[in-house]
Coordinates of N, CA and C in Angstrom, one line a residue:
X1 N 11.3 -19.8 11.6 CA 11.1 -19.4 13.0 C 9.7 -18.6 13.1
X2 N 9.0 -19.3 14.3 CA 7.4 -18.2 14.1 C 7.9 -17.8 15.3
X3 N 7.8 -16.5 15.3 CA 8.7 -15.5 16.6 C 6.6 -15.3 17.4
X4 N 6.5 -15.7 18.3 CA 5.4 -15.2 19.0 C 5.7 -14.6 20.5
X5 N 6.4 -13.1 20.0 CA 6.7 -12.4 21.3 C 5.2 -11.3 21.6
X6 N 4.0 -11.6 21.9 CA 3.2 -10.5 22.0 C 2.5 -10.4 23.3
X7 N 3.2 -9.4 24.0 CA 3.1 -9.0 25.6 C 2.1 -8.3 25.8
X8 N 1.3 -8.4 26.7 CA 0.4 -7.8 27.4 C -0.1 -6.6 26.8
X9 N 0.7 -5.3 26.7 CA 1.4 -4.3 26.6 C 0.5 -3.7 24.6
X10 N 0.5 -5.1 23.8 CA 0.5 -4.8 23.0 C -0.4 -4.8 22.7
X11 N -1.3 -6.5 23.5 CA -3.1 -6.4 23.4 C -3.7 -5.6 23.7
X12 N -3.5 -4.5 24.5 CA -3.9 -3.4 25.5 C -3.8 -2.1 24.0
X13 N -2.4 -2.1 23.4 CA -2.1 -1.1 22.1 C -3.1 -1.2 21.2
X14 N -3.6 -2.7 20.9 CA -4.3 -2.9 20.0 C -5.9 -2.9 20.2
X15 N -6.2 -2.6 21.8 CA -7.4 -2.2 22.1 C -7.9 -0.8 21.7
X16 N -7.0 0.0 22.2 CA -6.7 1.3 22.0 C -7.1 1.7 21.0
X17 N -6.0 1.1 19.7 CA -6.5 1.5 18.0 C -7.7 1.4 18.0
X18 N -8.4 -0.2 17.9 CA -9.9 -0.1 18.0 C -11.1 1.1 18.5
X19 N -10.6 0.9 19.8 CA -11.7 2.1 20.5 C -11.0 3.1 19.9
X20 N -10.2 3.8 19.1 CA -10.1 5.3 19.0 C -10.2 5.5 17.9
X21 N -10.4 4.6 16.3 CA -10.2 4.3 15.5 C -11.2 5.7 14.5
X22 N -12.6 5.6 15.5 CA -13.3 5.9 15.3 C -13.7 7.5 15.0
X23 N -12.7 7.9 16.2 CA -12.1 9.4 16.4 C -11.5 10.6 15.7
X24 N -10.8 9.8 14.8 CA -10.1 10.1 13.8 C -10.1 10.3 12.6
X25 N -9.5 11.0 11.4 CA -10.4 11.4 9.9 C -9.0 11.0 8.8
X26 N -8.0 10.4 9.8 CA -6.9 10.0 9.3 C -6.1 9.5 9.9
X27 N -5.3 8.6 9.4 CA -4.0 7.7 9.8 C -2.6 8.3 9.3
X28 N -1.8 8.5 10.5 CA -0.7 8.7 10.1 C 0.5 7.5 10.2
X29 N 0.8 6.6 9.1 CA 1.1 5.6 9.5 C 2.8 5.2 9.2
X30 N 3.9 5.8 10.6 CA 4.8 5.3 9.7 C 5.9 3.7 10.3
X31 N 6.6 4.6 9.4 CA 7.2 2.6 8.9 C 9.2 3.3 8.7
X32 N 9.7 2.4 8.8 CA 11.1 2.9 8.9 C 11.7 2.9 7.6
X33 N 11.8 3.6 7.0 CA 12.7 4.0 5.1 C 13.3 3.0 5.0
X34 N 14.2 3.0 6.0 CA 15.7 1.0 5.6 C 14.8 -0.1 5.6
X35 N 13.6 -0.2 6.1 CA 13.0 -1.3 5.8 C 11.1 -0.9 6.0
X36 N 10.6 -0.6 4.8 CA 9.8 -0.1 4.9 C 8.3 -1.4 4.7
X37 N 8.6 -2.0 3.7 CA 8.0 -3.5 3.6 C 8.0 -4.7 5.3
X38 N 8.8 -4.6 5.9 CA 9.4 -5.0 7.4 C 8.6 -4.3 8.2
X39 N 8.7 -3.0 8.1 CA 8.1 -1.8 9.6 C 7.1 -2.0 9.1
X40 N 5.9 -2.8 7.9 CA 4.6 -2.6 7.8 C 3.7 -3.6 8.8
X41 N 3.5 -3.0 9.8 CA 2.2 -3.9 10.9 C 1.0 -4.5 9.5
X42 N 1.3 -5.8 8.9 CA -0.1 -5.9 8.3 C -1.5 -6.1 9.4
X43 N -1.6 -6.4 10.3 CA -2.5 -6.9 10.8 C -3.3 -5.1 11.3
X44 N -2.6 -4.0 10.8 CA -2.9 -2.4 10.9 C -4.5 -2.8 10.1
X45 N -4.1 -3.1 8.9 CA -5.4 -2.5 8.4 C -6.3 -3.2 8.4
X46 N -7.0 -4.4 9.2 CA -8.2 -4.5 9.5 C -8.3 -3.4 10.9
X47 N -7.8 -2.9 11.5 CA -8.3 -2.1 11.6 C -8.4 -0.6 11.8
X48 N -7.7 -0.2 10.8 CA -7.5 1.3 10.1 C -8.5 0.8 9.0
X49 N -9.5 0.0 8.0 CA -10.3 -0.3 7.5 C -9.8 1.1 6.2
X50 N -10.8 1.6 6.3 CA -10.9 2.7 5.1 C -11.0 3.9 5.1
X51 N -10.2 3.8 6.2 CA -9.9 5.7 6.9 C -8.4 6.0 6.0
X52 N -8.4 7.1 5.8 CA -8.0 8.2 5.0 C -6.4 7.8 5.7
X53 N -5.4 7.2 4.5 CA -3.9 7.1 5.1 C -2.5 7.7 4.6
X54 N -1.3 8.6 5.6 CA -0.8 8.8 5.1 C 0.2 8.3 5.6
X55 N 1.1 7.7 4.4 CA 2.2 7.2 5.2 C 3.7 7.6 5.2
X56 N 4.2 7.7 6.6 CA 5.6 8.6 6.7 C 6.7 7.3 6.6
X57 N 7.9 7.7 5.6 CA 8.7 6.7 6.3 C 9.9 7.7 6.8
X58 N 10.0 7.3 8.2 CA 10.6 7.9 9.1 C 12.1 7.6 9.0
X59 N 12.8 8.4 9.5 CA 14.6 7.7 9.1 C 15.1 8.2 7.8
X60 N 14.6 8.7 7.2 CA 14.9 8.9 5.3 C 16.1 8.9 5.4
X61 N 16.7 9.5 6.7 CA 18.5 10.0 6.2 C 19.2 8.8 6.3
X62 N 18.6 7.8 7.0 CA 19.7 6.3 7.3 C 19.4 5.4 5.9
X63 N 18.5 5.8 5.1 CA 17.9 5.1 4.2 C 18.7 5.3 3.0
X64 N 18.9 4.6 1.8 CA 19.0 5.0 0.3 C 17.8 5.9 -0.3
X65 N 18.4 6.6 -0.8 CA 17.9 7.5 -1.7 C 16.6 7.1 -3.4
X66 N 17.5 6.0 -3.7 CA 16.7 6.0 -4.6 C 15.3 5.0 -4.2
X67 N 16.0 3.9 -3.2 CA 14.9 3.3 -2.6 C 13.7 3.8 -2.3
X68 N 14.1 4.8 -1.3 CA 13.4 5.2 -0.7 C 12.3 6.2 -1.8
X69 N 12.8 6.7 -3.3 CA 12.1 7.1 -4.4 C 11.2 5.9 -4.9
X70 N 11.8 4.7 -4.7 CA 11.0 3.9 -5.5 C 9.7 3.3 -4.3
X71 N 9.6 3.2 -3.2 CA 8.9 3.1 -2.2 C 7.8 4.0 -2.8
X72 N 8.4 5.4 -2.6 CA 7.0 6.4 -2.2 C 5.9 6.3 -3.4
X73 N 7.2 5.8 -5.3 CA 6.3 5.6 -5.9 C 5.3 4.7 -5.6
X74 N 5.7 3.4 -4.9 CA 4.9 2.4 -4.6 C 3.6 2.8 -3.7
X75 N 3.6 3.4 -2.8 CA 2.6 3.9 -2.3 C 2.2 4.8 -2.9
X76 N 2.4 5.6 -3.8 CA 1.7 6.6 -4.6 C 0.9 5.4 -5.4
X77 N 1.3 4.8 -6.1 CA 0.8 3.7 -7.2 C -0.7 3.5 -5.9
X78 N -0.4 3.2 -4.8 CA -1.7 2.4 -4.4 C -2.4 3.1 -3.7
X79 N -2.4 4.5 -4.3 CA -3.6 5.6 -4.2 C -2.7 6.3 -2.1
X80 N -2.2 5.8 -1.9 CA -1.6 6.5 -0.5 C -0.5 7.9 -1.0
X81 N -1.0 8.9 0.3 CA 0.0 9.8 0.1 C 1.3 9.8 1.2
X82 N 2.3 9.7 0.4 CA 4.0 9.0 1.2 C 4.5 10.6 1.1
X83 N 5.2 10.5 2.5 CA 6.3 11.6 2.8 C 7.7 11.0 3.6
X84 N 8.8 11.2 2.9 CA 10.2 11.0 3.4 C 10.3 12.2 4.3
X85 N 10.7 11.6 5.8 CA 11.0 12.2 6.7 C 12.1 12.0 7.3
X86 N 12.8 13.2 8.4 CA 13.7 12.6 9.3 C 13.5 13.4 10.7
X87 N 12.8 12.8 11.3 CA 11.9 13.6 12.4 C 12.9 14.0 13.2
X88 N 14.5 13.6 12.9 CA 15.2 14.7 14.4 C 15.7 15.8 13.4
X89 N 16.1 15.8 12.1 CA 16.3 17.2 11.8 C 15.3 17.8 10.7
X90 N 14.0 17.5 11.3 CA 12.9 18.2 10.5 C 12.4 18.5 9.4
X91 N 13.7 17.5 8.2 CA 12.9 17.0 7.2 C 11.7 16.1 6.8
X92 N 11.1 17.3 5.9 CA 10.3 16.3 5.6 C 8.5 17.0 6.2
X93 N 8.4 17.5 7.7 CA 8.0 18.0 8.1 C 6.9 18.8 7.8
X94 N 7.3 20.0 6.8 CA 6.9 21.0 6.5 C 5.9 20.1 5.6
X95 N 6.3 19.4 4.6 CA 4.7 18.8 3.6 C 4.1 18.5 4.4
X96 N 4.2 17.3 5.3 CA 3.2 16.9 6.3 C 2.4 17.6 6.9
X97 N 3.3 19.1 7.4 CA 2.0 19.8 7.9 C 0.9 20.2 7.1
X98 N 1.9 20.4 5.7 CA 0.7 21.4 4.4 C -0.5 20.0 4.4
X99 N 0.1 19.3 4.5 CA -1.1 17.6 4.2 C -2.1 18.1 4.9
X100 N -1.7 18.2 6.2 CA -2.3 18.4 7.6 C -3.5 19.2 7.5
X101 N -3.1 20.6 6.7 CA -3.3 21.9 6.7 C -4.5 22.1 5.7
X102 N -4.4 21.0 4.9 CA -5.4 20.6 3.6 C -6.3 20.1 4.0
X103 N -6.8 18.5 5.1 CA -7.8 18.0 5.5 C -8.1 19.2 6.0
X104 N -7.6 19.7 7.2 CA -8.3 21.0 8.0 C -9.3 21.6 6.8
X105 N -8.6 22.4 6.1 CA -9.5 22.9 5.1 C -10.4 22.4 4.5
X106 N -10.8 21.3 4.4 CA -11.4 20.3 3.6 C -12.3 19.9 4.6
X107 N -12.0 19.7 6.1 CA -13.2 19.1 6.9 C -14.2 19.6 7.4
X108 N -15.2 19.3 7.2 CA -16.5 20.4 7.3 C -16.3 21.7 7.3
X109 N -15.5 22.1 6.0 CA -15.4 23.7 5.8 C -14.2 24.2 6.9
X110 N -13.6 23.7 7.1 CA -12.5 23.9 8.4 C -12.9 24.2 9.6
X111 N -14.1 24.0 9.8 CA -15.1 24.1 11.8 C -14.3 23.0 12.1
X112 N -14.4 21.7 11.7 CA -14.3 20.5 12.4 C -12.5 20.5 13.0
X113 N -11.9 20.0 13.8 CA -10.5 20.1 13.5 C -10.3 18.4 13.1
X114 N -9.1 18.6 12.4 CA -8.3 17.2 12.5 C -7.9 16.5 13.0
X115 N -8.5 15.4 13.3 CA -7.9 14.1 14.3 C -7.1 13.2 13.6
X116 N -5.7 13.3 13.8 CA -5.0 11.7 13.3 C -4.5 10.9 14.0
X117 N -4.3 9.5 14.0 CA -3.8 8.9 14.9 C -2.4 8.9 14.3
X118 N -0.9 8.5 15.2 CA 0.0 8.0 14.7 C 0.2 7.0 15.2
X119 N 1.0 5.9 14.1 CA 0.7 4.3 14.4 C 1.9 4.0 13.8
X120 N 2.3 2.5 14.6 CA 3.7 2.0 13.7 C 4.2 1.2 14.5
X121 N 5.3 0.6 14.3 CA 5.9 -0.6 14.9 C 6.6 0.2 16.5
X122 N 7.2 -0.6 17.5 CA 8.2 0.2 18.1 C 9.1 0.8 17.9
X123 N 9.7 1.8 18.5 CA 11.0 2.8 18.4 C 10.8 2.7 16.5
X124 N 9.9 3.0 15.7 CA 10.0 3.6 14.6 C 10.4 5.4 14.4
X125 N 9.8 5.8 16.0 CA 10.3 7.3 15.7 C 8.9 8.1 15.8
X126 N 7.8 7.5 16.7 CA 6.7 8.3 16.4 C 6.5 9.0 17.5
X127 N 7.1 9.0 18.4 CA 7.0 10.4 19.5 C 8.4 11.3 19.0
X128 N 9.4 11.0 18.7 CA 10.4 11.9 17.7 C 9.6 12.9 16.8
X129 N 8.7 12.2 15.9 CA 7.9 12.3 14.7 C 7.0 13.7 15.5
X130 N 6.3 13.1 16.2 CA 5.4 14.2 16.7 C 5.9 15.4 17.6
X131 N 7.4 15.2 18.4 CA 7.7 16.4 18.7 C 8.2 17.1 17.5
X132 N 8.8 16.7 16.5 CA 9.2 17.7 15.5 C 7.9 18.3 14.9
X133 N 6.6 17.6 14.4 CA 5.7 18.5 14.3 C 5.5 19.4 15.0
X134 N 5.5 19.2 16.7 CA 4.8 20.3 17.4 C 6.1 21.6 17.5
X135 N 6.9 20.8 17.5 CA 7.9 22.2 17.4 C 8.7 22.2 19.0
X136 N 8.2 21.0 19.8 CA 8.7 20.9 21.4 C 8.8 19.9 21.2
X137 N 8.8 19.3 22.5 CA 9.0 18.1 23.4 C 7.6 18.0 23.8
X138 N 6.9 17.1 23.2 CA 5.7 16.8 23.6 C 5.3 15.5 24.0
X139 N 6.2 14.5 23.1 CA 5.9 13.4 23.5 C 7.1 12.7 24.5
X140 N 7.5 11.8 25.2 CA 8.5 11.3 25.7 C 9.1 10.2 24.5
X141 N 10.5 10.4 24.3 CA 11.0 9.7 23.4 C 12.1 8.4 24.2
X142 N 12.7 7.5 23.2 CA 14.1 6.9 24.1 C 14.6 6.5 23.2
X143 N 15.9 5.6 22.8 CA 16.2 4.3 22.0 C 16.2 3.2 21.8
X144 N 15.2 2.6 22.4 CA 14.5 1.7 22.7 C 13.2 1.4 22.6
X145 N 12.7 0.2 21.8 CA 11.3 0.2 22.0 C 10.1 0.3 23.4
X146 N 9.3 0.8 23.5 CA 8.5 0.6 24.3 C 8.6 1.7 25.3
X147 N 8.2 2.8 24.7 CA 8.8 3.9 26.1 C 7.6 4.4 25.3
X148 N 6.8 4.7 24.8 CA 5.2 5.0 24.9 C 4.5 4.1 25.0
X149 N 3.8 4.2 26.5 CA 3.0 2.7 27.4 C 1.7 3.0 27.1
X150 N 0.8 4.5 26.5 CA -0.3 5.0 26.7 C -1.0 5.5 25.8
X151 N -1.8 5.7 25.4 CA -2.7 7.0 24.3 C -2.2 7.8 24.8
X152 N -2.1 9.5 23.8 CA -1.8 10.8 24.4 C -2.1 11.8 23.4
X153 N -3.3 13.2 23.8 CA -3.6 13.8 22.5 C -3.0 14.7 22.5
X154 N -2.6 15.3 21.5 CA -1.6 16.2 21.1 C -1.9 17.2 20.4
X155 N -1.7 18.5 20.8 CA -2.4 19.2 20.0 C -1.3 20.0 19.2
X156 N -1.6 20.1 17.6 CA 0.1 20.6 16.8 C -0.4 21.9 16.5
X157 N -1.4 22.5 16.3 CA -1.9 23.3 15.8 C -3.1 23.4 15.9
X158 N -3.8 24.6 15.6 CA -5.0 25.0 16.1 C -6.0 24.3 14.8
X159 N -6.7 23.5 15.5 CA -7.9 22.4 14.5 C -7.0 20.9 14.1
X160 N -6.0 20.9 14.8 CA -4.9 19.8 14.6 C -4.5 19.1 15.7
X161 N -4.8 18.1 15.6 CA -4.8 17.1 16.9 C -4.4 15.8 16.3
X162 N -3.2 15.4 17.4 CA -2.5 14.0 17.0 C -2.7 13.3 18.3
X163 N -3.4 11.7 17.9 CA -2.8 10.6 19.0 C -1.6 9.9 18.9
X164 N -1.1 10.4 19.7 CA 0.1 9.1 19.8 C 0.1 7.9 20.6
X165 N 0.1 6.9 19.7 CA -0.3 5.5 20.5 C 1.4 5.0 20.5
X166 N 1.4 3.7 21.5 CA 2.3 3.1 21.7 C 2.5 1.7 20.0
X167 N 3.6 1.6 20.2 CA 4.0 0.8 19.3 C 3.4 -0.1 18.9
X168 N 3.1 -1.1 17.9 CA 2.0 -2.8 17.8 C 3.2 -3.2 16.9
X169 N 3.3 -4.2 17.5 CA 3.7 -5.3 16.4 C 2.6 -6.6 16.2
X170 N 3.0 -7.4 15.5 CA 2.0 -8.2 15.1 C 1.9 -9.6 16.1
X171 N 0.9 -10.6 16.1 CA 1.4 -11.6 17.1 C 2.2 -12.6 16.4
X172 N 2.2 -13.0 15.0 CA 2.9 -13.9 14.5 C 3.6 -13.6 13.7
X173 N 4.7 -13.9 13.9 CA 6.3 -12.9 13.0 C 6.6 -14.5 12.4
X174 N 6.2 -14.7 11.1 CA 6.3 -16.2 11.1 C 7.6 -15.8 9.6
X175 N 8.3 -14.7 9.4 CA 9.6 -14.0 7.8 C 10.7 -14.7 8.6
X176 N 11.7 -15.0 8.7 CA 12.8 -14.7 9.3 C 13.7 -13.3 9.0
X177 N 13.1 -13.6 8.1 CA 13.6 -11.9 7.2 C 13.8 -10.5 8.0
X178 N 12.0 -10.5 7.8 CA 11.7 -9.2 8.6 C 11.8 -9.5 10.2
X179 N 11.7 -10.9 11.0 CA 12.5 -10.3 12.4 C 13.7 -10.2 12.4
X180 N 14.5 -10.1 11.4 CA 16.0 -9.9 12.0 C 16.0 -8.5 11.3
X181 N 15.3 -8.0 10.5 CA 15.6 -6.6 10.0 C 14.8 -6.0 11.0
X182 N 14.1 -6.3 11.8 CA 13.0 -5.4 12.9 C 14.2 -5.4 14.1
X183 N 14.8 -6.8 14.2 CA 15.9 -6.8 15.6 C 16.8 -5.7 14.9
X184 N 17.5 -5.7 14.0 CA 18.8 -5.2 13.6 C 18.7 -3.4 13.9
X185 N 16.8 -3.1 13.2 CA 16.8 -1.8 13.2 C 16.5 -1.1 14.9
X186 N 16.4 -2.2 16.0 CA 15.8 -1.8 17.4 C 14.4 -2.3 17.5
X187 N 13.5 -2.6 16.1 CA 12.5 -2.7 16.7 C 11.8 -3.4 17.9
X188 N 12.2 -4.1 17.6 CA 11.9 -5.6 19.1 C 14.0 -5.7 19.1
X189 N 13.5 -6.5 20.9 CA 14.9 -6.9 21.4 C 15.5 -7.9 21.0
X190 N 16.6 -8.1 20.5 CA 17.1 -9.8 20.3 C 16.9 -10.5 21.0
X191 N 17.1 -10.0 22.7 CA 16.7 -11.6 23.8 C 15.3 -12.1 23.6
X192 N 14.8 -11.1 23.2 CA 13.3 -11.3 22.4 C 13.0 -12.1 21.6
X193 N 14.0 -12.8 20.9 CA 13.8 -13.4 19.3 C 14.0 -15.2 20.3

């Protein structure tokens, strides 16, 4: 099955990355722990190119344990720095900020602040993700994909600034695999499929 559900909505998402790509001194990129190979948008890194990436997998608590160890070695193996999260009870969190806390330090002497985008499939949990960083309700969340329609900058901390973009998926879902693990987990809708 080549699933080609890609709405308006998402060309517009993927404009967005582009023009803001630029802005930024890092990618926060996550992906859902139960299926972390699945939640990976490949068509992300042409254009995230060679900006600085860290990747969250979001969900850790719905996930296996050891999986989810053997994942982060896998992105450790390919030079990425991985953090298991669970953005509604604020695991996980605390490293991310120290991450956070380290470019700061590291960017032009800490004058510059930190710009990251956060990126990822739908309803992965990245306005979840970013209210638990900020410590509020900053972003609007739901259980459903597609309830962030817009760019939005966010400020977590002083020299710390997150965009939160709306969800991307890819245009050609040509796995059967990964669209029924993307349907199963919420990412896209089944009448979708």
């Amino acid at each position: 099955m080549d699933t080609r559900w890609y709405p308006g909505h998402m060309k517009k998402t993927r404009e967005i990355l582009r023009e803001n790509i630029r802005l930024v001194s890092v990618v926060i990129e996550l992906l859902d722990a139960r299926i972390p190979f699945s939640s990976q948008n490949p068509d992300l890194n042409n254009i995230i190119g060679s900006k600085s990436r860290i990747i969250v997998l979001n969900k850790s608590d719905l996930a296996d344990d050891t999986k989810t160890s053997r994942w982060l070695a896998f992105f450790k193996e390919k030079g990425f720095q991985a953090v298991p999260v669970n953005s509604l009870k604020g695991h996980g969190i605390k490293k991310l900020k120290t991450l956070l806390a380290e470019l700061k330090r590291n960017s032009s002497k800490g004058k510059k602040p930190v710009r990251a985008m956060v990126i990822g499939i739908p309803n992965v949990g990245k306005s979840s993700f970013i209210n638990s960083l900020v410590g509020k309700r900053a972003a609007k969340t739901g259980g459903k994909p597609g309830v962030t329609r817009g760019k939005q900058w966010i400020k977590i901390s002083p020299g710390i600034e997150l965009l939160d973009t709306p969800g991307i998926l890819w245009p050609h879902m040509e796995d059967d695999d990964i669209v029924f693990r993307l349907a199963v987990t919420g990412a896209v809708k089944f009448e979708q499929l």
